[in-house]
Tab-separated table of C-alpha atoms in Angstrom:
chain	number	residue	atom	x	y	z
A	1	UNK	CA	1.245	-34.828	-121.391
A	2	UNK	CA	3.708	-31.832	-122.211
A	3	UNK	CA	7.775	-32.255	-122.401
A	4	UNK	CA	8.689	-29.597	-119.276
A	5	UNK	CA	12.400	-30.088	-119.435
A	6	UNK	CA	15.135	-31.377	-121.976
A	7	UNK	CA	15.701	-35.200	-121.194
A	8	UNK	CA	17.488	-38.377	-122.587
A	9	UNK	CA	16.937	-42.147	-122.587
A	10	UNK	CA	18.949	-44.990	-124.656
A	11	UNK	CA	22.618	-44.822	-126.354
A	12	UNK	CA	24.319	-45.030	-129.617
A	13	UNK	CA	25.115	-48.950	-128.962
A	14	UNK	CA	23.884	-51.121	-131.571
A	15	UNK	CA	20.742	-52.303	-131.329
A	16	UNK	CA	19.498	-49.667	-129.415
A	17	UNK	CA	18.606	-45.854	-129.654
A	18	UNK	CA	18.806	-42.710	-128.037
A	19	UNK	CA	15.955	-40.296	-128.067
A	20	UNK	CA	16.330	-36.704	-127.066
A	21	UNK	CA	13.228	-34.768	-125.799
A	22	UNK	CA	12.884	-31.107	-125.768
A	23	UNK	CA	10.020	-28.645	-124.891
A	24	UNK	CA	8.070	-26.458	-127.424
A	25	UNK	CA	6.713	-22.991	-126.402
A	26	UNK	CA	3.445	-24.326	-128.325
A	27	UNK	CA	1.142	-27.628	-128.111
A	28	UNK	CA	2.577	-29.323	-131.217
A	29	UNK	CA	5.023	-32.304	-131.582
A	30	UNK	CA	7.567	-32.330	-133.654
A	31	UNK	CA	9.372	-35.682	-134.387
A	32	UNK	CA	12.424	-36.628	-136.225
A	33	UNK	CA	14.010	-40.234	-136.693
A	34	UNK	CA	17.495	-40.935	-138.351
A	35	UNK	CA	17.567	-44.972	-138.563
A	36	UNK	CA	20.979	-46.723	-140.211
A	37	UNK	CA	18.161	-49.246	-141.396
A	38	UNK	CA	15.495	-46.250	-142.430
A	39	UNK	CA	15.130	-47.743	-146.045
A	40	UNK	CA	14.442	-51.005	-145.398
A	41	UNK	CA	12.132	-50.550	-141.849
A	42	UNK	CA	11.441	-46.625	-141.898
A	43	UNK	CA	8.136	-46.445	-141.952
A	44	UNK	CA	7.493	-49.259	-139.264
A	45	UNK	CA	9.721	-47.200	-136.749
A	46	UNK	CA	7.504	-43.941	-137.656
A	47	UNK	CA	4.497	-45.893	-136.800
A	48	UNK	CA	5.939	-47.533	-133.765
A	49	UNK	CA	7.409	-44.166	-132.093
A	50	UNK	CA	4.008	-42.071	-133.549
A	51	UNK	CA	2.045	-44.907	-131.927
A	52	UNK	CA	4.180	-44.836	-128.744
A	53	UNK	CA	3.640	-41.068	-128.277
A	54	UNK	CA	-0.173	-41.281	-128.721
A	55	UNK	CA	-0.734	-44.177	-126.096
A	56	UNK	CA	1.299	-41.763	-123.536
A	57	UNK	CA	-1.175	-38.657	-124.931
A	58	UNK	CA	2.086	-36.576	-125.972
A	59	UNK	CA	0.691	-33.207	-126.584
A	60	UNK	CA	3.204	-30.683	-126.754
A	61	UNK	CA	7.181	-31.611	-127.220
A	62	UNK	CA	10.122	-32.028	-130.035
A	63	UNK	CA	11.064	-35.989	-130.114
A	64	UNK	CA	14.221	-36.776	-131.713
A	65	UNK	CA	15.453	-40.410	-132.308
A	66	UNK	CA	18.710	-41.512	-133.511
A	67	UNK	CA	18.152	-45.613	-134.397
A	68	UNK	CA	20.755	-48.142	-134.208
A	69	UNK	CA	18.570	-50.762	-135.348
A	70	UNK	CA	16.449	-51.443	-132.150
A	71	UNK	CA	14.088	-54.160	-131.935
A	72	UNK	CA	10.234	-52.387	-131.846
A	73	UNK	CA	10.375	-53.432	-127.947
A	74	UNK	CA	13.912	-51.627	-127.439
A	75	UNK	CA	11.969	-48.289	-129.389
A	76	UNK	CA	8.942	-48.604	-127.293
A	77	UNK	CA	10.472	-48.385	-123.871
A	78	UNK	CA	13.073	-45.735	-124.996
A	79	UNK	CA	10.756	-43.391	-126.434
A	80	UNK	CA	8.256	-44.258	-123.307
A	81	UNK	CA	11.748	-43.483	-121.138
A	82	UNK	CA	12.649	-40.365	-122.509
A	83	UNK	CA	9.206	-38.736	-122.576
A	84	UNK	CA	8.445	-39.708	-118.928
A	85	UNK	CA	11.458	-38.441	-117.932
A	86	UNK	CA	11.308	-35.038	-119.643
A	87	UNK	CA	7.085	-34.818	-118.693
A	88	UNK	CA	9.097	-35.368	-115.164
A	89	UNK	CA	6.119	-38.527	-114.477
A	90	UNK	CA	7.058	-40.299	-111.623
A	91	UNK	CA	3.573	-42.719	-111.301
A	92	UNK	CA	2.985	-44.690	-114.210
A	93	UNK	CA	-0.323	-46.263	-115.115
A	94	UNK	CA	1.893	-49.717	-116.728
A	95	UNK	CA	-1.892	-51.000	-118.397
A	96	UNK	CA	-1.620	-47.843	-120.730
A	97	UNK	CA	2.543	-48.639	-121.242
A	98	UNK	CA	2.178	-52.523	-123.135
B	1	UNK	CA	10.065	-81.663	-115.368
B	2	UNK	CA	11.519	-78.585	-115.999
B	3	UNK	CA	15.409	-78.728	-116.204
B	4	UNK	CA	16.870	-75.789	-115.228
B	5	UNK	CA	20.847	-76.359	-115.534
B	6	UNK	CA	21.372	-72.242	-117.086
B	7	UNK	CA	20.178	-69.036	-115.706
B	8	UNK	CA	21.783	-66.237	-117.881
B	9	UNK	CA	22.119	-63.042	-116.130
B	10	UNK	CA	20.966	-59.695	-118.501
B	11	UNK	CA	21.681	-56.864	-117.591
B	12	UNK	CA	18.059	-54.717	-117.843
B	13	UNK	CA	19.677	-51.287	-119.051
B	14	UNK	CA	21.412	-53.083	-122.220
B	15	UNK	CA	18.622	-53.217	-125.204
B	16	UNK	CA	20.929	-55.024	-127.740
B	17	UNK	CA	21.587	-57.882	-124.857
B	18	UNK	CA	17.694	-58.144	-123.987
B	19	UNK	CA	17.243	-57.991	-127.907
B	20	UNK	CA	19.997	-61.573	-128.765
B	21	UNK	CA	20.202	-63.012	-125.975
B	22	UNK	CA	17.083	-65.840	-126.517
B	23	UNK	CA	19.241	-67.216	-129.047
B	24	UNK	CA	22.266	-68.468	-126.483
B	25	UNK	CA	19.407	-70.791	-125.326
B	26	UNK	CA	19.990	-70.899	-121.871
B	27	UNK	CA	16.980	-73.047	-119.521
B	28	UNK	CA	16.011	-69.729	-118.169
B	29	UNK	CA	17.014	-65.905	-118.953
B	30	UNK	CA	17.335	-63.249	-115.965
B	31	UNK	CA	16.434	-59.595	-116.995
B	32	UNK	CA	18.317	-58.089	-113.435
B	33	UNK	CA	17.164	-54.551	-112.428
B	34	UNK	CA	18.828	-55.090	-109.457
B	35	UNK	CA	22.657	-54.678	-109.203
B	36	UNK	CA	23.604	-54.575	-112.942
B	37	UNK	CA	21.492	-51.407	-113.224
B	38	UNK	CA	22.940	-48.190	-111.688
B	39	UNK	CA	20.356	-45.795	-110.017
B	40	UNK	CA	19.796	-43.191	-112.834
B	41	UNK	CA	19.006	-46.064	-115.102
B	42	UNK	CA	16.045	-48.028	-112.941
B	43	UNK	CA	12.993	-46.462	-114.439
B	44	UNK	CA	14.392	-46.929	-118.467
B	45	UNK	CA	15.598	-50.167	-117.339
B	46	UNK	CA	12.102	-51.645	-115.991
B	47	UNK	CA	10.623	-50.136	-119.276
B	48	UNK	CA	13.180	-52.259	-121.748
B	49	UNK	CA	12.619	-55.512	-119.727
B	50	UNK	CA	8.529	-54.568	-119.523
B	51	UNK	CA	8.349	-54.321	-123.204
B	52	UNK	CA	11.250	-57.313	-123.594
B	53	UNK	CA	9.001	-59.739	-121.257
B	54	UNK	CA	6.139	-59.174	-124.309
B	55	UNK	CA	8.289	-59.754	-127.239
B	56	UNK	CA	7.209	-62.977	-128.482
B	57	UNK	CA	10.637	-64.212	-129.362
B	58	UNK	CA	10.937	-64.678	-125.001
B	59	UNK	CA	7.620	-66.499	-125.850
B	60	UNK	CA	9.350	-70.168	-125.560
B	61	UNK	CA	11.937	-69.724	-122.653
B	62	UNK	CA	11.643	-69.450	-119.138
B	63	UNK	CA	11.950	-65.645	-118.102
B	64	UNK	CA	13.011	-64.004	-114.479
B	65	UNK	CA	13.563	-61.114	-113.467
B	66	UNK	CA	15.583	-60.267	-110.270
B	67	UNK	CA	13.952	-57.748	-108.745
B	68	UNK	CA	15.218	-54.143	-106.527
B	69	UNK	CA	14.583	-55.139	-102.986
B	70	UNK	CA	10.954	-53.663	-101.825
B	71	UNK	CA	12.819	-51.774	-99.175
B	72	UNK	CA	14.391	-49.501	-101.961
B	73	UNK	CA	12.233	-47.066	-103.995
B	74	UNK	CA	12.726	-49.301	-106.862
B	75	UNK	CA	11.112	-52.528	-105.824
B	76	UNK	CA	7.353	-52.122	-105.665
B	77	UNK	CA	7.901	-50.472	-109.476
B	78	UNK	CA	9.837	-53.502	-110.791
B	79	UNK	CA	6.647	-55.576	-109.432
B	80	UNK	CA	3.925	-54.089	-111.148
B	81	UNK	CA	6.028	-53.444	-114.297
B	82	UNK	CA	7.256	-57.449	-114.452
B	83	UNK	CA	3.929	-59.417	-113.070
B	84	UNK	CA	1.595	-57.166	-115.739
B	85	UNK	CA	4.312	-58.282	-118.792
B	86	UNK	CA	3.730	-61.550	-118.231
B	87	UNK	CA	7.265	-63.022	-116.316
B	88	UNK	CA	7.352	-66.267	-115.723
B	89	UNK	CA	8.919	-66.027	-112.086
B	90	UNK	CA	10.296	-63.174	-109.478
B	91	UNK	CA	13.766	-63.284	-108.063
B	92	UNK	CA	14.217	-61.818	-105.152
B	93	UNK	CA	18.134	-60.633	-103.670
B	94	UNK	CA	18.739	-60.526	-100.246
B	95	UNK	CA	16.493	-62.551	-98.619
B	96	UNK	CA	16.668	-63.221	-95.204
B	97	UNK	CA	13.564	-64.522	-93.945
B	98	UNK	CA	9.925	-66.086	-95.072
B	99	UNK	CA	8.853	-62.858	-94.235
B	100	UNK	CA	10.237	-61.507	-96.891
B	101	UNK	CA	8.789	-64.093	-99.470
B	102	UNK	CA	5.275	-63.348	-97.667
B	103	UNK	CA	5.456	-59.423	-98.276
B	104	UNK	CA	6.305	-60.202	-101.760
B	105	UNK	CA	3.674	-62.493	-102.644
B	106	UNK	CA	1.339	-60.404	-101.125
B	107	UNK	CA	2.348	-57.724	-103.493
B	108	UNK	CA	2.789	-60.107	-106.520
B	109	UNK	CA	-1.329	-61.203	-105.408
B	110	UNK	CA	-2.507	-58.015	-105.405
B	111	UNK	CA	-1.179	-56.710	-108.839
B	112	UNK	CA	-2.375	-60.511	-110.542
B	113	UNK	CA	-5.675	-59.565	-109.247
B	114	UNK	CA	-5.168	-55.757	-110.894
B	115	UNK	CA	-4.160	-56.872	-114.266
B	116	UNK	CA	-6.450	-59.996	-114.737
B	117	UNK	CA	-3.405	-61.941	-114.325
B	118	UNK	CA	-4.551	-65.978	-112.968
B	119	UNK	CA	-4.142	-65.830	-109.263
B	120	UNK	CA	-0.960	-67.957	-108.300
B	121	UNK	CA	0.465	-67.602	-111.982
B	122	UNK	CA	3.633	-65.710	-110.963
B	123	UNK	CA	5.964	-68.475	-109.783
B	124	UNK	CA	8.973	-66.700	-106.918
B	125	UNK	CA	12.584	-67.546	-106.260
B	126	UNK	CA	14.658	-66.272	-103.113
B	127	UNK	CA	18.110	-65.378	-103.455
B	128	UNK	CA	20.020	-66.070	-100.569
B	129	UNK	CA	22.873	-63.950	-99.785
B	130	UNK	CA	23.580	-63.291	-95.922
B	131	UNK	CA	23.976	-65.879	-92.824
B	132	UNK	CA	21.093	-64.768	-92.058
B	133	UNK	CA	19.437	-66.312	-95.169
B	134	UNK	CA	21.433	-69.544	-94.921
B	135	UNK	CA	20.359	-70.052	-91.387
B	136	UNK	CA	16.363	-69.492	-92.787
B	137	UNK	CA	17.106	-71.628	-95.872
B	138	UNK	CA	13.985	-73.775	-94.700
B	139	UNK	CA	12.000	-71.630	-93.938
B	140	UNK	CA	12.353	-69.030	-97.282
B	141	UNK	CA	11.895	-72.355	-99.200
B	142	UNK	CA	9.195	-73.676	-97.820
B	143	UNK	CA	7.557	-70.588	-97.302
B	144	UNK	CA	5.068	-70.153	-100.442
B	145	UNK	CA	3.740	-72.739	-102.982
B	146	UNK	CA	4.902	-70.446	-105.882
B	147	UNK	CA	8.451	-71.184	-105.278
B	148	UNK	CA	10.316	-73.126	-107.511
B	149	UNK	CA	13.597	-72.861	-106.721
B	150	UNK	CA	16.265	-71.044	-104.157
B	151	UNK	CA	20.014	-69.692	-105.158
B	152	UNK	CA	23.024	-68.820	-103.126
B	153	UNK	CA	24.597	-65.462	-104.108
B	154	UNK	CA	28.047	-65.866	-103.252
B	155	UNK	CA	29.723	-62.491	-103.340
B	156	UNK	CA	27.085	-60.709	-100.586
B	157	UNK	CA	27.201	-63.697	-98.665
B	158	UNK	CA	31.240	-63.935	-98.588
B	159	UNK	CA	31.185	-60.038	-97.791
B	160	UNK	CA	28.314	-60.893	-95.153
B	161	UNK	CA	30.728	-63.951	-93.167
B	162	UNK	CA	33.588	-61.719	-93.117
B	163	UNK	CA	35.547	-63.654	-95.776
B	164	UNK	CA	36.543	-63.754	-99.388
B	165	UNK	CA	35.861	-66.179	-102.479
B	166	UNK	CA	38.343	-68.906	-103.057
B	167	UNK	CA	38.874	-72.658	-103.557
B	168	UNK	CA	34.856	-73.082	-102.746
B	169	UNK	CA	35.462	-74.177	-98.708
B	170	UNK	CA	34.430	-70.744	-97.788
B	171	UNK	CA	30.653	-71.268	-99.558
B	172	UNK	CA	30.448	-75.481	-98.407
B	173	UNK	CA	28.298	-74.980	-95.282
B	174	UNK	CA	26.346	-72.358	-97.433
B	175	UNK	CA	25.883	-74.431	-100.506
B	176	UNK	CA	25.016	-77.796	-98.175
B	177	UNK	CA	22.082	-75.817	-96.577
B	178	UNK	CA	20.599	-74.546	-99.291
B	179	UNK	CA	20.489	-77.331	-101.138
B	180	UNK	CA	19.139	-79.159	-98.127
B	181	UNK	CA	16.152	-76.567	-97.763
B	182	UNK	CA	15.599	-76.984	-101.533
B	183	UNK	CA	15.548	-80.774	-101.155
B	184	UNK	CA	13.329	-80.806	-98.472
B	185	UNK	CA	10.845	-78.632	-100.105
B	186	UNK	CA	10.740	-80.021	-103.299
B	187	UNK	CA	12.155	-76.995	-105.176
B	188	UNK	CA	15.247	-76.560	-107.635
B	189	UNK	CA	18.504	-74.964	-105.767
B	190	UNK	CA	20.699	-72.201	-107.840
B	191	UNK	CA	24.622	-72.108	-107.378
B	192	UNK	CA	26.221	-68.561	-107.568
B	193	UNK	CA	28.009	-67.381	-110.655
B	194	UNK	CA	31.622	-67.845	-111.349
B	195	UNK	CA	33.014	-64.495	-112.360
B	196	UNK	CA	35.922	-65.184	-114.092
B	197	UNK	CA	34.449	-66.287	-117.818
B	198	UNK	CA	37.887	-66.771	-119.358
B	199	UNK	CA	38.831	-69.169	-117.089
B	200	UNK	CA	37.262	-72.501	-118.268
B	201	UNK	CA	38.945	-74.915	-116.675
B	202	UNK	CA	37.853	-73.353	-112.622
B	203	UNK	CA	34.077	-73.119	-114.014
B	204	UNK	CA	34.059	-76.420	-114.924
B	205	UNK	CA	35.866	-77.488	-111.706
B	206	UNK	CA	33.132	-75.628	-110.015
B	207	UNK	CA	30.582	-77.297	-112.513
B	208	UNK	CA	31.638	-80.599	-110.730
B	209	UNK	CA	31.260	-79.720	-107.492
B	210	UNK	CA	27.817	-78.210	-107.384
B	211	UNK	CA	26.511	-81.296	-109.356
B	212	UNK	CA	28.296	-84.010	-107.336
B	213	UNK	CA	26.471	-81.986	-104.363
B	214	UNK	CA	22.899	-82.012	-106.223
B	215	UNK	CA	22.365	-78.412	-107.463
B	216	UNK	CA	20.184	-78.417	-110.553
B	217	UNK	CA	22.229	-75.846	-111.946
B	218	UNK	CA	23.768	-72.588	-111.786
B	219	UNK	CA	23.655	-68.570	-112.149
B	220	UNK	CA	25.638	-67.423	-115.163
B	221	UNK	CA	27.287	-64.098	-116.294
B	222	UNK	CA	28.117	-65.088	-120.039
B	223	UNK	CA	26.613	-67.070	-122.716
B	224	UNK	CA	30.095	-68.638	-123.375
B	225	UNK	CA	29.207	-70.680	-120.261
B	226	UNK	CA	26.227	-72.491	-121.208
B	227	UNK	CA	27.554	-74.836	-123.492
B	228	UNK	CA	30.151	-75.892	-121.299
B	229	UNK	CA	27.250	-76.360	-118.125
B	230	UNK	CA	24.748	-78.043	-120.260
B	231	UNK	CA	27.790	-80.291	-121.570
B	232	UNK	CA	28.936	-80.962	-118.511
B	233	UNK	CA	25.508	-81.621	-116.931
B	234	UNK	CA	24.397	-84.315	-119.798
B	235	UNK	CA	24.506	-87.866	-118.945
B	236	UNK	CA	27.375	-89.898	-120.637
B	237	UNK	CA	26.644	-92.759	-122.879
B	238	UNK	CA	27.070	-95.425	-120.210
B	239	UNK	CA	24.527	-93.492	-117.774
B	240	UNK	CA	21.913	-93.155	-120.858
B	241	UNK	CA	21.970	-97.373	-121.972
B	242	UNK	CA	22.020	-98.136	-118.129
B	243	UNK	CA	18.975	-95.328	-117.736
B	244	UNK	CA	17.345	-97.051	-120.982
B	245	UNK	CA	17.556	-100.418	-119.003
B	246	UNK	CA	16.520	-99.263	-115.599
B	247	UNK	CA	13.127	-97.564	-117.135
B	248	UNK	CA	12.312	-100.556	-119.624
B	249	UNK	CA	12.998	-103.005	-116.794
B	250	UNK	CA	10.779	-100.955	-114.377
B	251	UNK	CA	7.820	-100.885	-117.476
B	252	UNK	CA	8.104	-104.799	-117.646
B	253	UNK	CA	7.702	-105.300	-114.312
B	254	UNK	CA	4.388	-102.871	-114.221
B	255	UNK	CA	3.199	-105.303	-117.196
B	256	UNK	CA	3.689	-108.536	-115.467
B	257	UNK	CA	2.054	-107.086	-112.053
B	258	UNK	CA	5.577	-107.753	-110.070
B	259	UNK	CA	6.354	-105.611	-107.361
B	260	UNK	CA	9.314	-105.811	-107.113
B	261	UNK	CA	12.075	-104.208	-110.284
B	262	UNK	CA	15.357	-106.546	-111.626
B	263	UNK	CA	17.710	-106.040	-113.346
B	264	UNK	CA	21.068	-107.681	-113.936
B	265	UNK	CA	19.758	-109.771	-110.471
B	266	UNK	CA	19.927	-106.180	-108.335
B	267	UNK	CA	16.978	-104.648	-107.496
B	268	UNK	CA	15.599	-101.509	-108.507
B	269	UNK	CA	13.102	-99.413	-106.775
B	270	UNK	CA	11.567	-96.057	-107.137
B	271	UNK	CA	14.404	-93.702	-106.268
B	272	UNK	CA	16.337	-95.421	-109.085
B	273	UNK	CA	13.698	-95.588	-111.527
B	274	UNK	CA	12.861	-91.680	-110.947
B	275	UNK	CA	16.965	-90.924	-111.314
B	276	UNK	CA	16.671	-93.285	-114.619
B	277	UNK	CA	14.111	-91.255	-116.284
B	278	UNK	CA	15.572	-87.580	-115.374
B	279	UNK	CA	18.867	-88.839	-116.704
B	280	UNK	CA	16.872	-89.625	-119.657
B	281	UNK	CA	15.131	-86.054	-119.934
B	282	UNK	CA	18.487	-84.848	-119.635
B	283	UNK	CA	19.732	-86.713	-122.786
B	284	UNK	CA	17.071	-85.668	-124.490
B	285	UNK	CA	17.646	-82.093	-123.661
B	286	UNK	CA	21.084	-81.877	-123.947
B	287	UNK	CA	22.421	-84.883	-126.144
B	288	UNK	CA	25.254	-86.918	-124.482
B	289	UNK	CA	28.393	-85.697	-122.681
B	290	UNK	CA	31.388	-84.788	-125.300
């Protein structure tokens, strides 16, 4: 799956996060995460977005994720919200999504 | 017995809501994809409830989710994303007819049978929001064994009869019905929400009505709410030591092989004893009346 087109999901409410998607002229992916709770739970949001992005078999794209403090759920579905929407995926397969 | 007084209303697009809410403790939580959702929001929506269905702090309350009609481009999605999480029952808006309940559980059948889900495990409620529903009442509630319960919507269905909300005369014939279809078919019956969450005193005006009619509960817009319905629908101190009596007079009688129940030289049968012990599940649920 490639990012085709700049694309948002989520807001800057607490409790919830926005993630901005952006395409790169090369297969690589490039993410970035600012958390207001990245000392204490940092590295469980990296593994919960890297792990996101794998399941979906991101392959090319720039994810950037601004954290409010979002359960793992809330990160899940953003990240999973802004990727389909910038990969432009209309038909889901939801047994790969859980 | 499953009490269901509380239905909280969620609306699916708001990820700090679906992340607190469990702790209001309402009898049942509503994830709505439906009308609190606007159109460029569906598909993130139906991700945040698909991934908030799993979370295991939803693990120990009832969940719903209230569907997009399956006559919008939205519907069939909200299906296969809600039945594969896991939700404990469908709500569907705007239904007019068993027909509509039968196209759903068809639906609902086929993606159990997809996802390894148990055949029959995805319980269905109808919303009921036009004349057209009210007249079918019956039918939509006896029209599949995996309903458990109908509700009235009251703002489509005012809209649909041409009038406006009020003092509660304009929804009587509406609210009679469905409860009557709900009685008959052995399911629980939903009243609509009352919009206006500062004003305590008209919700629990309203509170009285629907319970002096027989609704099991009601549709609710704010957690504020549920502490004054589960307050108001918890049996008082007199009904609980009268309830105590009825059921221990009822268990003597089984002992000593008499048909017939006593007590205070009136007698009690079945209907009585039945009310006794849900007014005693109620106290147990909700403590006594303050």
């Amino acid at each position: 799956m490639k990012i085709i087109k700049e694309a948002l999901a989520g807001t800057l409410e607490s409790s919830d996060l926005l993630v901005k998607v952006t395409p790169l002229p090369e297969d690589r992916v490039d993410v970035v995460i600012q958390s207001e709770v990245m000392h204490q739970f940092g590295e469980q949001i990296r593994q919960v977005v890297l792990a996101t992005l794998q399941q979906l078999g991101l392959i090319s794209g720039q994810v950037v994720i601004e954290d409010k403090g979002a359960l793992d759920c809330a990160i899940r579905a953003r990240v999973q919200a802004a990727i389909l929407r910038g990969a432009a995926v209309d038909q889901l397969d939801w047994s790969k999504l859980s | 017995m499953k009490l269901r007084r509380s239905m909280l209303f969620l609306p699916g697009a708001n990820a700090a809501m679906l992340s607190t809410a469990f702790v209001f403790k309402p009898d049942s939580i509503m994830f709505d994809l439906e009308d609190a959702v606007s159109l460029r929001e569906k598909d993130a929506a139906r991700l945040l409830v698909f991934h908030a269905l799993q979370n295991p702090v939803y693990r120990d309350i009832e969940t719903v989710v209230r569907i997009n009609p399956l006559n919008t481009p939205f519907g069939l999605a909200d299906l296969e994303a809600v039945v594969r999480a896991g939700v404990d029952i469908v709500r569907l808006p705007k239904t007019d007819s068993a027909a509509d309940v039968h196209e759903l559980e068809a639906e609902v059948e086929r993606i159990e049978k997809a996802c390894g889900r148990e055949v029959g495990s995805t319980k269905l409620m109808a919303a009921i929001e036009s004349a057209s529903g009210v007249v079918n009442a019956l039918s939509i509630a006896t029209s599949s064994q995996r309903m458990i319960g109908i509700a009235l919507a009251g703002f489509d269905y005012v809209m649909d009869m041409q009038t406006e909300r009020g003092d509660g005369t304009e929804l009587f014939y509406a609210r009679c019905a469905v409860l009557h279809a709900a009685r008959v078919a052995g399911i629980d019956a939903f009243d609509v929400v009352y919009s206006d969450v500062n004003d305590e005193e008209g919700f629990l005006k309203e509170v009285e009505l629907i319970k002096k009619l027989g609704f099991n509960g009601k549709s609710l817009i704010n957690p504020r709410q549920i502490e004054l319905l589960h307050n108001a629908y918890a049996p008082t101190e007199e009904d609980v030591d009268y309830a105590h009596r009825v059921v221990a007079a009822a268990e003597k009688a089984e002992r000593e092989g008499l048909g017939v129940v006593a007590l205070n030289g009136k007698m009690i049968d079945a209907p009585i004893v039945n009310h006794a012990k849900r007014v005693l599940q109620k106290a147990q649920a909700s403590g006594v009346r303050k």
